[in-house]
Amino acid sequence: MKSPLTSTALFHAGPVPITEAVLVTWAIMVLLVLGGILITRRLARTPSTTQEVFELIVDTVDSQIRDTMQVEPAPYRAFIGTLFAFIFVANWSTLVPGVEPPTAHLETDAALALLVFLAVIWFGIRAGGVRGFLRTFATPSPVMIPLNFVESITRTFSLLVRLFGNVMSGVFMIGIVLSLAGLLVPIPLMALDLLTGAVQAYIFAILAMVFISGALGGDGSARDADRANGGGDDTSIKGMAR
Amino acid sequence: MNWLAFCSIVSAAVAVCFGAIGPALAEGRAVAAAMDAIARQPEAAGTISRTLFVGLAMIETMAIYCLVIALLLLFANPLLK
């Protein structure tokens, strides 16, 4: 049986081996970028049906960011939205026959988790400066500094293992069932796999938001005002992520 | 089949088996508590279910860790080279 932890190179571009996961990733990137360009090419005041559907999606992403992070979504929309769209499309790319989702390989997930790790630093420094960002490590008390440092590494690792484990186990399970009982038996499992894929994309985006909002610290007045208005759920999610 | 391979296979099975028990119980408790909360306070369902999803993902990671350990033992065992 093929090990799910390794990936074989299809061909070599110079010294760089190109695997199937990389090809699928490129295809998804082309799909998303071309789709984005085509849809936003003719934006109108009175939206067409297509524009309305995509405005709905952007609105949903915005409201999720507003609910989870208690901030204005504009600076984070692009990163979180792209993350969600990419993982969602990647997880559902099993629908195309013969395609294995790139998120079922460690490398793709490692790259995504690394992006979140860097984004936390980037958004944290942009919100509070270097000093403000470093001060978030000393919350709630300076005793927590080593723990917070370790946590920022381990949570990146757990983000990677979570996505990899979920998607890979789905693919692996379908492979095993397929080798045992041929034609129609794996279909319910594949449906379950689609559900898992959608939920994992959502979870990944939510956790990225939670980590980023943890690095923002208590900066903006809008944040505190929102919390005073009864948006107290933000702390509960953050507490759980720790 | 040497003893090391035998032990690896058995411990992979044990890892997945016992690694699934804890998260299963924990997820059951979490969902039950969330259901209880939604039944008491249906207007907070959105917040509760979002928090529940994130919490379930956290719990589920424990089972996934065990699965990854099992796969490491089966496919990338450093002792069986």
Tab-separated table of N, CA and C in Angstrom, chain A residues 4-5 103-104 106 109 157-173 193 196 200 203, chain B residues 12 15-24 27 55-73:
chain	number	residue	atom	x	y	z
A	4	PRO	N	0.813	7.292	2.897
A	4	PRO	CA	0.241	8.631	2.754
A	4	PRO	C	1.201	9.735	3.177
A	5	LEU	N	2.342	9.351	3.757
A	5	LEU	CA	3.265	10.374	4.250
A	5	LEU	C	4.276	10.806	3.190
A	103	THR	N	-4.400	18.972	-0.092
A	103	THR	CA	-4.357	19.090	1.361
A	103	THR	C	-4.169	17.730	2.031
A	104	ALA	N	-4.252	16.631	1.265
A	104	ALA	CA	-3.997	15.311	1.837
A	104	ALA	C	-2.506	15.016	1.906
A	106	LEU	N	1.342	16.392	3.397
A	106	LEU	CA	1.871	17.230	4.481
A	106	LEU	C	2.389	18.571	3.986
A	109	ASP	N	-0.252	21.426	3.552
A	109	ASP	CA	-0.760	21.871	4.853
A	109	ASP	C	0.306	22.627	5.625
A	157	PHE	N	1.765	23.842	14.477
A	157	PHE	CA	1.942	22.418	14.172
A	157	PHE	C	0.602	21.686	14.232
A	158	SER	N	-0.213	22.031	15.239
A	158	SER	CA	-1.489	21.322	15.375
A	158	SER	C	-2.441	21.707	14.247
A	159	LEU	N	-2.331	22.967	13.766
A	159	LEU	CA	-3.122	23.396	12.608
A	159	LEU	C	-2.792	22.529	11.397
A	160	LEU	N	-1.485	22.288	11.230
A	160	LEU	CA	-1.008	21.482	10.102
A	160	LEU	C	-1.481	20.043	10.231
A	161	VAL	N	-1.299	19.455	11.437
A	161	VAL	CA	-1.644	18.046	11.605
A	161	VAL	C	-3.153	17.839	11.505
A	162	ARG	N	-3.934	18.817	11.992
A	162	ARG	CA	-5.394	18.673	11.959
A	162	ARG	C	-5.897	18.577	10.533
A	163	LEU	N	-5.497	19.541	9.698
A	163	LEU	CA	-5.977	19.541	8.307
A	163	LEU	C	-5.478	18.303	7.580
A	164	PHE	N	-4.182	18.003	7.745
A	164	PHE	CA	-3.609	16.842	7.076
A	164	PHE	C	-4.313	15.564	7.508
A	165	GLY	N	-4.462	15.384	8.825
A	165	GLY	CA	-5.059	14.156	9.337
A	165	GLY	C	-6.472	13.958	8.836
A	166	ASN	N	-7.270	15.018	8.876
A	166	ASN	CA	-8.666	14.872	8.475
A	166	ASN	C	-8.799	14.532	6.999
A	167	VAL	N	-8.137	15.311	6.143
A	167	VAL	CA	-8.298	15.093	4.702
A	167	VAL	C	-7.656	13.775	4.290
A	168	MET	N	-6.424	13.526	4.816
A	168	MET	CA	-5.719	12.317	4.430
A	168	MET	C	-6.468	11.071	4.894
A	169	SER	N	-7.031	11.110	6.120
A	169	SER	CA	-7.721	9.910	6.598
A	169	SER	C	-8.937	9.621	5.725
A	170	GLY	N	-9.610	10.687	5.242
A	170	GLY	CA	-10.736	10.464	4.337
A	170	GLY	C	-10.296	9.770	3.059
A	171	VAL	N	-9.240	10.309	2.436
A	171	VAL	CA	-8.732	9.730	1.188
A	171	VAL	C	-8.283	8.287	1.401
A	172	PHE	N	-7.568	8.061	2.514
A	172	PHE	CA	-7.026	6.756	2.856
A	172	PHE	C	-8.148	5.731	3.045
A	173	MET	N	-9.162	6.154	3.805
A	173	MET	CA	-10.299	5.278	4.094
A	173	MET	C	-11.014	4.873	2.815
A	193	ASP	N	-16.858	12.587	3.378
A	193	ASP	CA	-15.577	13.241	3.171
A	193	ASP	C	-15.769	14.692	2.720
A	196	THR	N	-16.689	16.661	5.776
A	196	THR	CA	-15.481	16.900	6.584
A	196	THR	C	-14.616	17.980	5.952
A	200	GLN	N	-13.618	21.359	7.758
A	200	GLN	CA	-12.205	21.630	8.057
A	200	GLN	C	-11.747	22.960	7.473
A	203	ILE	N	-13.094	25.478	9.861
A	203	ILE	CA	-12.335	25.453	11.118
A	203	ILE	C	-10.973	26.122	10.941
B	12	ALA	N	0.463	0.372	16.725
B	12	ALA	CA	-0.323	1.273	15.878
B	12	ALA	C	-1.809	1.048	16.112
B	15	ALA	N	-2.710	2.414	19.485
B	15	ALA	CA	-2.730	3.880	19.498
B	15	ALA	C	-4.046	4.401	18.943
B	16	VAL	N	-4.472	3.865	17.796
B	16	VAL	CA	-5.728	4.346	17.216
B	16	VAL	C	-6.901	3.981	18.107
B	17	CYS	N	-6.871	2.760	18.637
B	17	CYS	CA	-7.996	2.276	19.435
B	17	CYS	C	-8.196	3.112	20.683
B	18	PHE	N	-7.144	3.248	21.495
B	18	PHE	CA	-7.314	4.015	22.732
B	18	PHE	C	-7.331	5.509	22.468
B	19	GLY	N	-6.710	5.908	21.355
B	19	GLY	CA	-6.753	7.320	21.017
B	19	GLY	C	-8.112	7.772	20.559
B	20	ALA	N	-8.971	6.835	20.170
B	20	ALA	CA	-10.307	7.221	19.729
B	20	ALA	C	-11.287	7.291	20.887
B	21	ILE	N	-11.004	6.550	21.983
B	21	ILE	CA	-11.967	6.478	23.081
B	21	ILE	C	-12.138	7.840	23.751
B	22	GLY	N	-10.994	8.433	24.134
B	22	GLY	CA	-11.046	9.692	24.867
B	22	GLY	C	-11.760	10.791	24.096
B	23	PRO	N	-11.309	11.106	22.865
B	23	PRO	CA	-11.985	12.135	22.091
B	23	PRO	C	-13.461	11.834	21.842
B	24	ALA	N	-13.816	10.544	21.669
B	24	ALA	CA	-15.225	10.213	21.436
B	24	ALA	C	-16.059	10.602	22.641
B	27	GLU	N	-16.146	14.464	22.888
B	27	GLU	CA	-17.020	15.103	21.913
B	27	GLU	C	-18.477	14.883	22.288
B	55	GLY	N	-14.281	24.033	19.346
B	55	GLY	CA	-13.926	23.119	20.426
B	55	GLY	C	-13.835	21.686	19.955
B	56	LEU	N	-14.802	21.284	19.098
B	56	LEU	CA	-14.766	19.920	18.569
B	56	LEU	C	-13.503	19.703	17.748
B	57	ALA	N	-13.115	20.728	16.986
B	57	ALA	CA	-11.884	20.596	16.185
B	57	ALA	C	-10.691	20.386	17.099
B	58	MET	N	-10.669	21.125	18.228
B	58	MET	CA	-9.573	20.965	19.185
B	58	MET	C	-9.538	19.545	19.737
B	59	ILE	N	-10.729	19.026	20.111
B	59	ILE	CA	-10.780	17.688	20.700
B	59	ILE	C	-10.379	16.648	19.669
B	60	GLU	N	-10.890	16.858	18.441
B	60	GLU	CA	-10.647	15.891	17.389
B	60	GLU	C	-9.161	15.780	17.057
B	61	THR	N	-8.441	16.869	17.264
B	61	THR	CA	-7.011	16.852	16.960
B	61	THR	C	-6.297	15.765	17.741
B	62	MET	N	-6.768	15.493	18.970
B	62	MET	CA	-6.124	14.449	19.781
B	62	MET	C	-6.206	13.101	19.075
B	63	ALA	N	-7.400	12.788	18.530
B	63	ALA	CA	-7.548	11.526	17.803
B	63	ALA	C	-6.680	11.526	16.558
B	64	ILE	N	-6.594	12.695	15.899
B	64	ILE	CA	-5.793	12.789	14.678
B	64	ILE	C	-4.316	12.574	14.998
B	65	TYR	N	-3.861	13.109	16.162
B	65	TYR	CA	-2.472	12.875	16.570
B	65	TYR	C	-2.208	11.379	16.657
B	66	CYS	N	-3.123	10.650	17.289
B	66	CYS	CA	-2.944	9.205	17.428
B	66	CYS	C	-2.879	8.542	16.061
B	67	LEU	N	-3.743	9.001	15.144
B	67	LEU	CA	-3.733	8.434	13.797
B	67	LEU	C	-2.398	8.679	13.119
B	68	VAL	N	-1.873	9.893	13.291
B	68	VAL	CA	-0.583	10.217	12.661
B	68	VAL	C	0.533	9.365	13.258
B	69	ILE	N	0.480	9.162	14.595
B	69	ILE	CA	1.478	8.300	15.244
B	69	ILE	C	1.403	6.879	14.671
B	70	ALA	N	0.153	6.385	14.511
B	70	ALA	CA	-0.021	5.043	13.958
B	70	ALA	C	0.550	4.968	12.555
B	71	LEU	N	0.285	6.000	11.738
B	71	LEU	CA	0.806	5.986	10.369
B	71	LEU	C	2.331	6.070	10.349
B	72	LEU	N	2.879	6.852	11.282
B	72	LEU	CA	4.338	6.921	11.379
B	72	LEU	C	4.898	5.545	11.697
B	73	LEU	N	4.255	4.832	12.629
B	73	LEU	CA	4.728	3.502	12.998
B	73	LEU	C	4.644	2.545	11.821
